Amino acid sequence: MTKVKIVETAFRDAHQSLIATRMRTEDMLPVAEKMDKVGYYALEVWGGATFDTCLRFLNEDPWDRLRALRKAFKNTKLQMLLRGQNLLGYKHYPDDVVEEFIRLSIKNGIDIIRIFDALNDLRNLETSVKATKKYGGLAQGAISYTVSPVHNIDYYVNVAKGMAEMGVDSICIKDMSGILLPYTAYELVSEIKKVIDLPLEIHSHFTSGIANQTYLKAIEAGADIIDTAISPLGNGTSQPATEPMIASLEGSSYYPDIDFDLILEISDYFRGLRNKYEKEGLLDNKVLSVDVNTLKYQVPGGMLSNLVSQLKAQGKEDKYEEVLIEIPKVREDLGFPPLVTPMSQMVGTQALFNVLSSERYKMVPNEVKNYVKGLYGKPAVPIKDEIKKIIIGEEKIYEGRPADLLEPELDKYRNEIKQYIEQEEDVLSYALFPQVAMNFFKQRMASKYKIETDLLNEEDKTYPV
């Protein structure tokens, strides 16, 4: 038995889950010094949707945020979430882009990179794991957890073995929908621990109301690390709240080496922050309640809220239940992919189209077509021939590693934005989110040189940088 370690998610997944990733860097820094003294194993501070949101909505440079947090946290590891070959975007990027992104992430302050693939296709993790190790980071392989006729204990143990053979430093069971049941967690952790001698972390969401019990059983089975969120940003569609989770371990040998009184002080700060964001209209009460439908439909909280907004925009809110019922059917048609980015968006959108159209698969997004063609990787279950024919006709399925089809692109991106580059990291921002990053660069330049932003659209004009 060992003392469990705590990863605090307040600066990434917690606010991504509850307030649409809108926490600002200026609200993080005042409490950083106290958080650095708590004794957390790590703080998840970057990756996921934070990068896009900084540029798109907050007018912040995500690289500046990372550097500021690294400066503030002198004693605690900083962790990020990476979508394997998708990095932080929604498509596969060439290997040169993946390697450079990881190099700069580590250079700017990341210690641990949690790397997952939406299909658990290990080929999509290879480049990220190698690059993380090459540049001195700790590579964590994350298993995307879901439930289906083929996603059983043996399946996950084999995925974990593959990650260990790849050279990861630790493994995470990533339960993005909050559907990992307590006794299943006990069995899964026990079986993985029998064959792999690596730290094992559990990440879940409180969406269905069972994650606390799941964590306890996982810890009893040998899980080394759990992800929690400080209580004002915990529970709901976020992680289990940190304080009660730690308190529940009191009197056991698992109780962490952590300053609980200091956590209570930090909680007061976040309570004020939550009140501020509530007044700004960023916290919807829907994300705070337990939704047992999650256990039935396996739909993550963020996916649910996205579906609601899509239906509202079309005046079709009455179709919500129909779409929920359609999601598992589409998921089965597509080979039971885990509902995590980008697969959750694909399955959700296709289910929406199927319900709103007069017939199923009458409208199919290009991303779904590319997935069926094999351009995202290999599903756990082969897609049935009749479904493939409906979606892509007689087009050929690609069986190789999807990124092998991609040519190096770093030099191309660098050339396209050469007049806007102020730091080497800008090339990566542009590679991941071209339009959003370009808008950010123009605003930055306009502010710096007191130029009207509209003038920066003139193709034939350059400015000093």
CSV table of C-alpha atoms in Angstrom, one decimal:
chain,number,residue,atom,x,y,z
A,1,MET,CA,0.0,0.0,0.0
A,2,THR,CA,1.3,3.4,-0.9
A,3,LYS,CA,0.1,7.0,-0.3
A,4,VAL,CA,-2.0,8.1,-3.2
A,5,LYS,CA,-0.8,11.2,-5.2
A,6,ILE,CA,-3.1,14.0,-6.3
A,7,VAL,CA,-3.1,15.8,-9.6
A,8,GLU,CA,-5.1,19.0,-9.4
A,9,THR,CA,-7.0,19.9,-12.6
A,10,ALA,CA,-8.3,23.4,-11.7
A,11,PHE,CA,-6.3,25.2,-14.3
A,12,ARG,CA,-7.2,22.9,-17.2
A,13,ASP,CA,-10.0,20.2,-17.2
A,14,ALA,CA,-12.0,21.7,-14.3
A,15,HIS,CA,-12.6,25.0,-16.0
A,16,GLN,CA,-12.8,23.4,-19.4
A,17,SER,CA,-15.7,21.2,-18.0
A,18,LEU,CA,-17.6,23.9,-16.1
A,19,ILE,CA,-16.9,27.3,-17.6
A,20,ALA,CA,-16.1,26.5,-21.2
A,21,THR,CA,-12.3,26.9,-20.7
A,22,ARG,CA,-12.6,30.6,-20.0
A,23,MET,CA,-10.4,30.9,-16.9
A,24,ARG,CA,-7.9,33.7,-17.5
A,25,THR,CA,-4.2,33.6,-16.6
A,26,GLU,CA,-4.6,36.7,-14.5
A,27,ASP,CA,-6.9,34.7,-12.3
A,28,MET,CA,-4.5,31.8,-11.9
A,29,LEU,CA,-1.4,33.6,-10.9
A,30,PRO,CA,-2.5,35.1,-7.5
A,31,VAL,CA,-3.1,31.7,-6.0
A,32,ALA,CA,-0.1,29.9,-7.6
A,33,GLU,CA,2.3,30.4,-4.8
A,34,LYS,CA,0.0,28.7,-2.3
A,35,MET,CA,-0.9,25.9,-4.7
A,36,ASP,CA,2.8,25.2,-5.2
A,37,LYS,CA,3.2,24.5,-1.4
A,38,VAL,CA,0.3,22.0,-1.1
A,39,GLY,CA,2.2,18.9,-2.1
A,40,TYR,CA,0.3,18.0,-5.3
A,41,TYR,CA,2.0,15.5,-7.5
A,42,ALA,CA,1.3,17.6,-10.5
A,43,LEU,CA,-1.0,20.4,-11.7
A,44,GLU,CA,-2.8,19.9,-15.0
A,45,VAL,CA,-2.5,23.4,-16.6
A,46,TRP,CA,-2.3,23.2,-20.3
A,47,GLY,CA,-3.5,21.3,-23.4
A,48,GLY,CA,-7.0,20.1,-24.2
A,49,ALA,CA,-9.1,23.1,-25.3
A,50,THR,CA,-7.1,25.7,-23.4
A,51,PHE,CA,-4.8,26.5,-26.3
A,52,ASP,CA,-7.6,27.3,-28.7
A,53,THR,CA,-9.6,29.2,-26.2
A,54,CYS,CA,-6.7,31.5,-25.2
A,55,LEU,CA,-6.3,32.6,-28.8
A,56,ARG,CA,-9.9,32.6,-29.8
A,57,PHE,CA,-11.7,34.1,-26.9
A,58,LEU,CA,-9.3,35.5,-24.3
A,59,ASN,CA,-6.8,37.3,-26.5
A,60,GLU,CA,-4.0,35.5,-24.6
A,61,ASP,CA,-1.0,33.8,-26.0
A,62,PRO,CA,-1.1,30.2,-24.6
A,63,TRP,CA,2.7,30.0,-24.6
A,64,ASP,CA,2.8,33.1,-22.4
A,65,ARG,CA,0.4,31.4,-20.0
A,66,LEU,CA,2.6,28.4,-19.8
A,67,ARG,CA,5.8,30.4,-19.2
A,68,ALA,CA,4.0,32.5,-16.5
A,69,LEU,CA,2.8,29.3,-14.7
A,70,ARG,CA,6.2,27.7,-15.0
A,71,LYS,CA,7.7,30.7,-13.3
A,72,ALA,CA,5.1,30.6,-10.6
A,73,PHE,CA,5.3,26.9,-9.8
A,74,LYS,CA,8.8,26.1,-8.6
A,75,ASN,CA,8.2,22.9,-6.8
A,76,THR,CA,5.3,21.2,-8.6
A,77,LYS,CA,5.3,19.3,-11.9
A,78,LEU,CA,3.2,20.8,-14.7
A,79,GLN,CA,1.1,18.5,-16.8
A,80,MET,CA,-0.7,18.9,-20.1
A,81,LEU,CA,-3.2,16.8,-22.2
A,82,LEU,CA,-2.2,16.0,-25.8
A,83,ARG,CA,-4.4,14.2,-28.4
A,84,GLY,CA,-1.5,12.2,-29.9
A,85,GLN,CA,-1.1,12.9,-33.6
A,86,ASN,CA,-3.9,15.4,-33.3
A,87,LEU,CA,-1.9,17.5,-30.8
A,88,LEU,CA,-4.5,20.0,-29.6
A,89,GLY,CA,-6.5,20.2,-32.8
A,90,TYR,CA,-9.0,18.0,-34.6
A,91,LYS,CA,-7.0,16.4,-37.4
A,92,HIS,CA,-3.7,14.5,-37.7
A,93,TYR,CA,-0.5,16.7,-38.1
A,94,PRO,CA,2.7,15.6,-39.8
A,95,ASP,CA,5.5,14.2,-37.6
A,96,ASP,CA,7.6,17.3,-37.9
A,97,VAL,CA,4.8,19.5,-36.4
A,98,VAL,CA,4.2,17.0,-33.6
A,99,GLU,CA,7.8,16.8,-32.6
A,100,GLU,CA,8.3,20.5,-32.7
A,101,PHE,CA,5.2,21.2,-30.7
A,102,ILE,CA,6.3,18.8,-28.0
A,103,ARG,CA,9.9,20.2,-28.0
A,104,LEU,CA,8.6,23.7,-27.3
A,105,SER,CA,6.0,22.6,-24.8
A,106,ILE,CA,8.7,21.0,-22.7
A,107,LYS,CA,11.1,23.9,-23.3
A,108,ASN,CA,8.4,26.4,-22.0
A,109,GLY,CA,7.7,24.4,-18.8
A,110,ILE,CA,5.7,21.2,-19.2
A,111,ASP,CA,7.0,18.2,-17.3
A,112,ILE,CA,4.4,15.5,-18.0
A,113,ILE,CA,2.6,15.0,-21.3
A,114,ARG,CA,-0.5,12.9,-21.1
A,115,ILE,CA,-0.9,11.4,-24.6
A,116,PHE,CA,-4.1,9.7,-25.8
A,117,ASP,CA,-5.7,8.7,-29.0
A,118,ALA,CA,-9.5,8.7,-29.5
A,119,LEU,CA,-9.4,5.2,-31.0
A,120,ASN,CA,-6.7,3.8,-28.7
A,121,ASP,CA,-4.7,3.2,-31.9
A,122,LEU,CA,-1.2,3.0,-30.5
A,123,ARG,CA,0.3,4.0,-33.9
A,124,ASN,CA,-1.1,7.5,-33.3
A,125,LEU,CA,0.9,7.8,-30.1
A,126,GLU,CA,4.3,6.7,-31.3
A,127,THR,CA,5.7,10.1,-32.5
A,128,SER,CA,4.4,11.9,-29.4
A,129,VAL,CA,5.9,9.4,-26.9
A,130,LYS,CA,9.3,9.4,-28.7
A,131,ALA,CA,9.5,13.2,-28.8
A,132,THR,CA,8.4,13.6,-25.2
A,133,LYS,CA,11.2,11.2,-24.1
A,134,LYS,CA,13.7,12.8,-26.5
A,135,TYR,CA,13.3,16.3,-25.0
A,136,GLY,CA,13.3,15.2,-21.4
A,137,GLY,CA,9.6,15.1,-20.6
A,138,LEU,CA,7.6,12.4,-18.8
A,139,ALA,CA,5.4,10.5,-21.3
A,140,GLN,CA,2.1,9.3,-19.9
A,141,GLY,CA,0.0,6.9,-22.1
A,142,ALA,CA,-3.7,7.5,-21.6
A,143,ILE,CA,-6.3,4.8,-22.3
A,144,SER,CA,-9.5,6.2,-23.7
A,145,TYR,CA,-12.1,4.3,-21.6
A,146,THR,CA,-15.5,3.3,-23.0
A,147,VAL,CA,-17.9,0.4,-22.8
A,148,SER,CA,-18.9,-1.9,-25.7
A,149,PRO,CA,-19.0,-5.6,-26.6
A,150,VAL,CA,-15.3,-5.5,-27.4
A,151,HIS,CA,-14.0,-2.9,-24.8
A,152,ASN,CA,-13.5,-5.3,-21.9
A,153,ILE,CA,-10.7,-5.9,-19.3
A,154,ASP,CA,-8.5,-7.9,-21.7
A,155,TYR,CA,-8.8,-5.2,-24.3
A,156,TYR,CA,-7.6,-2.5,-21.9
A,157,VAL,CA,-4.8,-4.7,-20.4
A,158,ASN,CA,-3.5,-5.2,-24.0
A,159,VAL,CA,-3.6,-1.5,-24.7
A,160,ALA,CA,-1.7,-0.8,-21.5
A,161,LYS,CA,0.9,-3.5,-22.4
A,162,GLY,CA,1.4,-1.8,-25.8
A,163,MET,CA,1.9,1.5,-24.1
A,164,ALA,CA,4.5,0.1,-21.7
A,165,GLU,CA,6.4,-1.5,-24.6
A,166,MET,CA,6.4,1.9,-26.3
A,167,GLY,CA,8.3,3.3,-23.3
A,168,VAL,CA,5.8,5.4,-21.5
A,169,ASP,CA,6.7,6.5,-18.0
A,170,SER,CA,3.2,6.0,-16.6
A,171,ILE,CA,-0.3,5.0,-17.7
A,172,CYS,CA,-3.7,6.8,-17.2
A,173,ILE,CA,-7.1,5.3,-17.4
A,174,LYS,CA,-9.0,8.3,-19.0
A,175,ASP,CA,-12.7,8.0,-18.2
A,176,MET,CA,-13.9,11.1,-20.0
A,177,SER,CA,-17.6,10.3,-19.7
A,178,GLY,CA,-17.6,9.3,-16.0
A,179,ILE,CA,-18.9,5.7,-16.8
A,180,LEU,CA,-16.1,3.6,-15.2
A,181,LEU,CA,-18.0,1.7,-12.5
A,182,PRO,CA,-16.3,1.1,-9.1
A,183,TYR,CA,-15.9,-2.7,-9.2
A,184,THR,CA,-15.0,-2.6,-12.8
A,185,ALA,CA,-12.3,-0.1,-11.9
A,186,TYR,CA,-11.0,-2.4,-9.2
A,187,GLU,CA,-10.7,-5.3,-11.6
A,188,LEU,CA,-9.2,-3.2,-14.4
A,189,VAL,CA,-6.5,-1.7,-12.1
A,190,SER,CA,-5.8,-5.0,-10.5
A,191,GLU,CA,-5.3,-6.7,-13.9
A,192,ILE,CA,-3.1,-3.9,-15.3
A,193,LYS,CA,-1.0,-3.9,-12.1
A,194,LYS,CA,-0.4,-7.6,-12.5
A,195,VAL,CA,1.4,-7.2,-15.8
A,196,ILE,CA,2.8,-3.6,-15.8
A,197,ASP,CA,5.1,-2.1,-13.2
A,198,LEU,CA,4.4,1.6,-13.9
A,199,PRO,CA,2.6,4.3,-12.0
A,200,LEU,CA,-1.1,4.1,-12.8
A,201,GLU,CA,-3.4,7.2,-12.7
A,202,ILE,CA,-7.2,7.4,-12.8
A,203,HIS,CA,-9.0,10.3,-14.5
A,204,SER,CA,-12.7,10.5,-14.4
A,205,HIS,CA,-15.6,13.0,-14.4
A,206,PHE,CA,-18.4,13.3,-11.8
A,207,THR,CA,-21.0,13.6,-14.6
A,208,SER,CA,-22.8,10.4,-13.6
A,209,GLY,CA,-22.2,10.8,-9.9
A,210,ILE,CA,-20.1,7.7,-9.3
A,211,ALA,CA,-16.5,8.9,-9.8
A,212,ASN,CA,-15.8,9.2,-6.0
A,213,GLN,CA,-16.6,5.5,-5.5
A,214,THR,CA,-14.7,4.6,-8.6
A,215,TYR,CA,-11.6,6.4,-7.3
A,216,LEU,CA,-11.8,4.6,-3.9
A,217,LYS,CA,-12.0,1.2,-5.4
A,218,ALA,CA,-9.2,2.0,-7.9
A,219,ILE,CA,-7.0,3.1,-5.0
A,220,GLU,CA,-7.7,-0.1,-3.1
A,221,ALA,CA,-6.7,-2.0,-6.2
A,222,GLY,CA,-3.3,-0.2,-6.5
A,223,ALA,CA,-3.9,3.0,-8.4
A,224,ASP,CA,-1.1,5.4,-7.6
A,225,ILE,CA,-2.5,8.8,-8.7
A,226,ILE,CA,-6.0,10.4,-9.0
A,227,ASP,CA,-7.2,13.5,-10.7
A,228,THR,CA,-9.3,15.9,-8.7
A,229,ALA,CA,-10.6,19.5,-8.9
A,230,ILE,CA,-10.7,22.0,-6.0
A,231,SER,CA,-14.3,21.9,-4.8
A,232,PRO,CA,-15.6,25.3,-6.2
A,233,LEU,CA,-14.6,23.8,-9.6
A,234,GLY,CA,-15.2,20.2,-8.8
A,235,ASN,CA,-18.0,17.7,-9.3
A,236,GLY,CA,-20.7,18.1,-12.0
A,237,THR,CA,-19.1,17.5,-15.4
A,238,SER,CA,-15.7,18.2,-13.8
A,239,GLN,CA,-13.5,15.9,-11.7
A,240,PRO,CA,-14.4,14.7,-8.2
A,241,ALA,CA,-13.8,17.5,-5.7
A,242,THR,CA,-10.3,17.5,-4.1
A,243,GLU,CA,-11.1,18.2,-0.5
A,244,PRO,CA,-13.8,15.5,0.2
A,245,MET,CA,-11.8,13.0,-1.9
A,246,ILE,CA,-8.7,13.5,0.3
A,247,ALA,CA,-10.8,13.5,3.5
A,248,SER,CA,-12.3,10.2,2.6
A,249,LEU,CA,-8.9,8.7,2.7
A,250,GLU,CA,-8.2,9.9,6.3
A,251,GLY,CA,-7.3,7.0,8.6
A,252,SER,CA,-6.0,4.9,5.8
A,253,SER,CA,-2.5,4.2,4.6
A,254,TYR,CA,-3.5,5.8,1.3
A,255,TYR,CA,-3.8,9.3,2.8
A,256,PRO,CA,-1.6,11.6,0.7
A,257,ASP,CA,1.4,13.8,1.9
A,258,ILE,CA,-0.5,17.0,1.4
A,259,ASP,CA,-1.3,20.2,3.3
A,260,PHE,CA,-5.0,19.9,3.8
A,261,ASP,CA,-5.4,23.2,5.7
A,262,LEU,CA,-3.7,25.0,2.8
A,263,ILE,CA,-6.1,23.4,0.3
A,264,LEU,CA,-9.0,24.9,2.3
A,265,GLU,CA,-7.5,28.3,2.0
A,266,ILE,CA,-7.0,27.9,-1.7
A,267,SER,CA,-10.6,26.7,-1.9
A,268,ASP,CA,-11.7,30.1,-0.6
A,269,TYR,CA,-9.9,31.8,-3.4
A,270,PHE,CA,-11.5,29.6,-6.0
A,271,ARG,CA,-15.0,30.2,-4.5
A,272,GLY,CA,-14.6,33.9,-5.1
A,273,LEU,CA,-13.4,33.1,-8.6
A,274,ARG,CA,-16.3,30.9,-9.3
A,275,ASN,CA,-18.7,33.6,-8.1
A,276,LYS,CA,-17.1,36.1,-10.5
A,277,TYR,CA,-17.4,33.7,-13.5
A,278,GLU,CA,-21.0,32.9,-12.5
A,279,LYS,CA,-21.9,36.6,-12.6
A,280,GLU,CA,-20.2,36.8,-16.1
A,281,GLY,CA,-22.7,34.1,-17.2
A,282,LEU,CA,-20.0,31.4,-17.8
A,283,LEU,CA,-21.3,28.8,-15.4
A,284,ASP,CA,-24.5,27.0,-16.5
A,285,ASN,CA,-26.2,25.1,-13.6
A,286,LYS,CA,-26.8,22.2,-16.0
A,287,VAL,CA,-23.1,21.3,-15.8
A,288,LEU,CA,-23.3,21.0,-12.0
A,289,SER,CA,-26.0,18.4,-11.8
A,290,VAL,CA,-25.6,14.6,-12.0
A,291,ASP,CA,-26.9,13.2,-15.2
A,292,VAL,CA,-27.5,9.4,-15.0
A,293,ASN,CA,-28.2,9.4,-18.8
A,294,THR,CA,-24.4,9.4,-19.1
A,295,LEU,CA,-24.3,5.8,-18.0
A,296,LYS,CA,-26.8,4.9,-20.7
A,297,TYR,CA,-25.6,7.0,-23.6
A,298,GLN,CA,-21.9,7.4,-22.6
A,299,VAL,CA,-22.0,11.0,-23.7
A,300,PRO,CA,-19.5,13.3,-22.0
A,301,GLY,CA,-20.8,16.5,-20.4
A,302,GLY,CA,-19.2,18.8,-23.0
A,303,MET,CA,-20.7,16.8,-25.8
A,304,LEU,CA,-24.2,17.1,-24.2
A,305,SER,CA,-24.0,20.9,-23.9
A,306,ASN,CA,-22.7,21.1,-27.5
A,307,LEU,CA,-25.7,19.1,-28.8
A,308,VAL,CA,-28.1,21.3,-26.9
A,309,SER,CA,-26.6,24.5,-28.4
A,310,GLN,CA,-26.7,23.0,-31.9
A,311,LEU,CA,-30.4,22.0,-31.5
A,312,LYS,CA,-31.2,25.4,-30.0
A,313,ALA,CA,-29.6,27.2,-33.0
A,314,GLN,CA,-31.9,25.3,-35.3
A,315,GLY,CA,-35.0,25.6,-33.2
A,316,LYS,CA,-35.1,21.8,-32.7
A,317,GLU,CA,-34.7,21.4,-29.0
A,318,ASP,CA,-37.6,18.9,-29.0
A,319,LYS,CA,-35.3,16.5,-30.8
A,320,TYR,CA,-32.8,16.2,-28.0
A,321,GLU,CA,-34.0,12.8,-26.7
A,322,GLU,CA,-34.1,11.4,-30.3
A,323,VAL,CA,-30.5,12.5,-30.8
A,324,LEU,CA,-29.4,10.9,-27.5
A,325,ILE,CA,-31.0,7.6,-28.6
A,326,GLU,CA,-29.3,7.9,-32.0
A,327,ILE,CA,-25.8,8.4,-30.6
A,328,PRO,CA,-25.2,4.8,-29.5
A,329,LYS,CA,-26.6,3.5,-32.8
A,330,VAL,CA,-24.1,5.7,-34.8
A,331,ARG,CA,-21.3,4.7,-32.4
A,332,GLU,CA,-22.0,1.0,-33.1
A,333,ASP,CA,-22.2,1.7,-36.9
A,334,LEU,CA,-18.7,3.3,-36.7
A,335,GLY,CA,-17.0,0.5,-34.8
A,336,PHE,CA,-17.7,1.6,-31.2
A,337,PRO,CA,-15.2,4.5,-31.0
A,338,PRO,CA,-14.8,6.1,-27.5
A,339,LEU,CA,-16.6,9.4,-27.3
A,340,VAL,CA,-13.7,11.7,-26.8
A,341,THR,CA,-12.3,14.4,-29.1
A,342,PRO,CA,-12.5,14.3,-32.0
A,343,MET,CA,-14.7,11.2,-32.2
A,344,SER,CA,-17.3,12.6,-29.8
A,345,GLN,CA,-17.8,15.6,-32.2
A,346,MET,CA,-18.1,13.2,-35.2
A,347,VAL,CA,-20.5,10.8,-33.6
A,348,GLY,CA,-22.6,13.6,-32.1
A,349,THR,CA,-22.9,15.6,-35.3
A,350,GLN,CA,-23.7,12.5,-37.4
A,351,ALA,CA,-26.4,11.5,-34.9
A,352,LEU,CA,-27.8,15.1,-35.2
A,353,PHE,CA,-27.8,14.9,-39.0
A,354,ASN,CA,-29.5,11.5,-38.9
A,355,VAL,CA,-32.3,12.8,-36.7
A,356,LEU,CA,-32.8,16.1,-38.6
A,357,SER,CA,-32.6,14.5,-42.1
A,358,SER,CA,-35.3,12.4,-43.7
A,359,GLU,CA,-33.0,9.4,-43.7
A,360,ARG,CA,-29.9,8.1,-41.8
A,361,TYR,CA,-26.6,9.1,-43.4
A,362,LYS,CA,-28.2,11.3,-46.0
A,363,MET,CA,-25.8,14.0,-44.8
A,364,VAL,CA,-22.3,12.9,-43.7
A,365,PRO,CA,-19.6,15.4,-42.6
A,366,ASN,CA,-16.2,15.1,-44.3
A,367,GLU,CA,-14.6,14.2,-41.0
A,368,VAL,CA,-16.8,11.1,-40.7
A,369,LYS,CA,-16.0,10.1,-44.3
A,370,ASN,CA,-12.3,10.4,-43.6
A,371,TYR,CA,-12.7,8.4,-40.4
A,372,VAL,CA,-14.4,5.6,-42.3
A,373,LYS,CA,-11.6,5.7,-44.9
A,374,GLY,CA,-9.1,5.0,-42.1
A,375,LEU,CA,-7.6,8.4,-42.0
A,376,TYR,CA,-7.9,8.7,-38.2
A,377,GLY,CA,-6.8,5.2,-37.4
A,378,LYS,CA,-8.2,1.8,-36.8
A,379,PRO,CA,-11.5,1.3,-34.8
A,380,ALA,CA,-11.7,-1.5,-32.3
A,381,VAL,CA,-14.4,-3.2,-34.4
A,382,PRO,CA,-14.3,-3.2,-38.2
A,383,ILE,CA,-17.0,-1.0,-39.7
A,384,LYS,CA,-19.6,-3.2,-41.5
A,385,ASP,CA,-19.4,-3.2,-45.3
A,386,GLU,CA,-23.0,-1.9,-45.7
A,387,ILE,CA,-22.2,1.2,-43.5
A,388,LYS,CA,-19.0,1.8,-45.4
A,389,LYS,CA,-20.8,1.7,-48.7
A,390,ILE,CA,-23.5,4.1,-47.5
A,391,ILE,CA,-20.9,6.6,-46.3
A,392,ILE,CA,-18.0,6.4,-48.8
A,393,GLY,CA,-19.3,4.2,-51.6
A,394,GLU,CA,-16.5,2.1,-53.2
A,395,GLU,CA,-13.6,4.3,-51.9
A,396,LYS,CA,-10.6,2.4,-50.7
A,397,ILE,CA,-9.8,2.1,-46.9
A,398,TYR,CA,-6.3,3.1,-45.8
A,399,GLU,CA,-4.8,0.5,-43.5
A,400,GLY,CA,-1.5,2.2,-42.5
A,401,ARG,CA,-0.6,4.8,-39.9
A,402,PRO,CA,-2.5,7.9,-40.9
A,403,ALA,CA,0.4,10.3,-40.4
A,404,ASP,CA,2.5,8.4,-42.9
A,405,LEU,CA,0.4,10.1,-45.6
A,406,LEU,CA,1.4,13.5,-44.4
A,407,GLU,CA,4.3,15.5,-45.8
A,408,PRO,CA,6.4,17.7,-43.4
A,409,GLU,CA,4.8,21.2,-43.1
A,410,LEU,CA,6.8,23.2,-40.6
A,411,ASP,CA,8.7,25.2,-43.2
A,412,LYS,CA,5.5,25.9,-45.2
A,413,TYR,CA,3.8,27.3,-42.1
A,414,ARG,CA,6.9,29.3,-41.2
A,415,ASN,CA,7.0,30.9,-44.6
A,416,GLU,CA,3.2,31.7,-44.6
A,417,ILE,CA,3.4,33.8,-41.4
A,418,LYS,CA,7.0,35.1,-41.6
A,419,GLN,CA,5.9,38.7,-41.3
A,420,TYR,CA,4.0,38.0,-38.1
A,421,ILE,CA,6.5,35.8,-36.2
A,422,GLU,CA,7.7,37.2,-32.9
A,423,GLN,CA,8.7,33.9,-31.3
A,424,GLU,CA,9.3,30.4,-32.6
A,425,GLU,CA,6.2,29.2,-30.9
A,426,ASP,CA,4.0,31.3,-33.2
A,427,VAL,CA,4.6,28.8,-36.0
A,428,LEU,CA,3.0,26.1,-33.9
A,429,SER,CA,0.0,28.2,-33.0
A,430,TYR,CA,-0.6,28.9,-36.7
A,431,ALA,CA,-0.1,25.2,-37.6
A,432,LEU,CA,-2.8,24.1,-35.2
A,433,PHE,CA,-5.3,26.9,-35.6
A,434,PRO,CA,-4.5,28.9,-38.7
A,435,GLN,CA,-7.4,31.4,-38.8
A,436,VAL,CA,-7.6,31.9,-35.1
A,437,ALA,CA,-3.9,32.3,-34.7
A,438,MET,CA,-3.7,34.8,-37.7
A,439,ASN,CA,-6.4,36.9,-36.1
A,440,PHE,CA,-4.5,36.9,-32.8
A,441,PHE,CA,-1.2,37.8,-34.6
A,442,LYS,CA,-2.9,40.7,-36.4
A,443,GLN,CA,-4.4,42.1,-33.2
A,444,ARG,CA,-1.0,41.7,-31.4
A,445,MET,CA,0.8,43.6,-34.2
A,446,ALA,CA,-1.9,46.2,-34.4
A,447,SER,CA,-1.5,46.8,-30.7
A,448,LYS,CA,2.2,46.9,-30.8
A,449,TYR,CA,2.6,49.3,-33.6
A,450,LYS,CA,-0.6,51.3,-33.1
A,451,ILE,CA,-1.8,50.2,-36.6
A,452,GLU,CA,-5.5,49.8,-37.5
A,453,THR,CA,-6.2,46.1,-37.6
A,454,ASP,CA,-8.0,46.4,-41.0
A,455,LEU,CA,-4.7,47.6,-42.6
A,456,LEU,CA,-3.1,44.3,-41.8
A,457,ASN,CA,-5.3,42.6,-44.3
A,458,GLU,CA,-3.5,44.4,-47.1
A,459,GLU,CA,-1.6,41.6,-48.8
A,460,ASP,CA,1.2,43.8,-50.2
A,461,LYS,CA,2.2,45.5,-46.9
A,462,THR,CA,4.7,44.3,-44.3
A,463,TYR,CA,5.5,45.7,-40.9
A,464,PRO,CA,8.5,45.5,-38.7
A,465,VAL,CA,8.6,42.7,-36.2
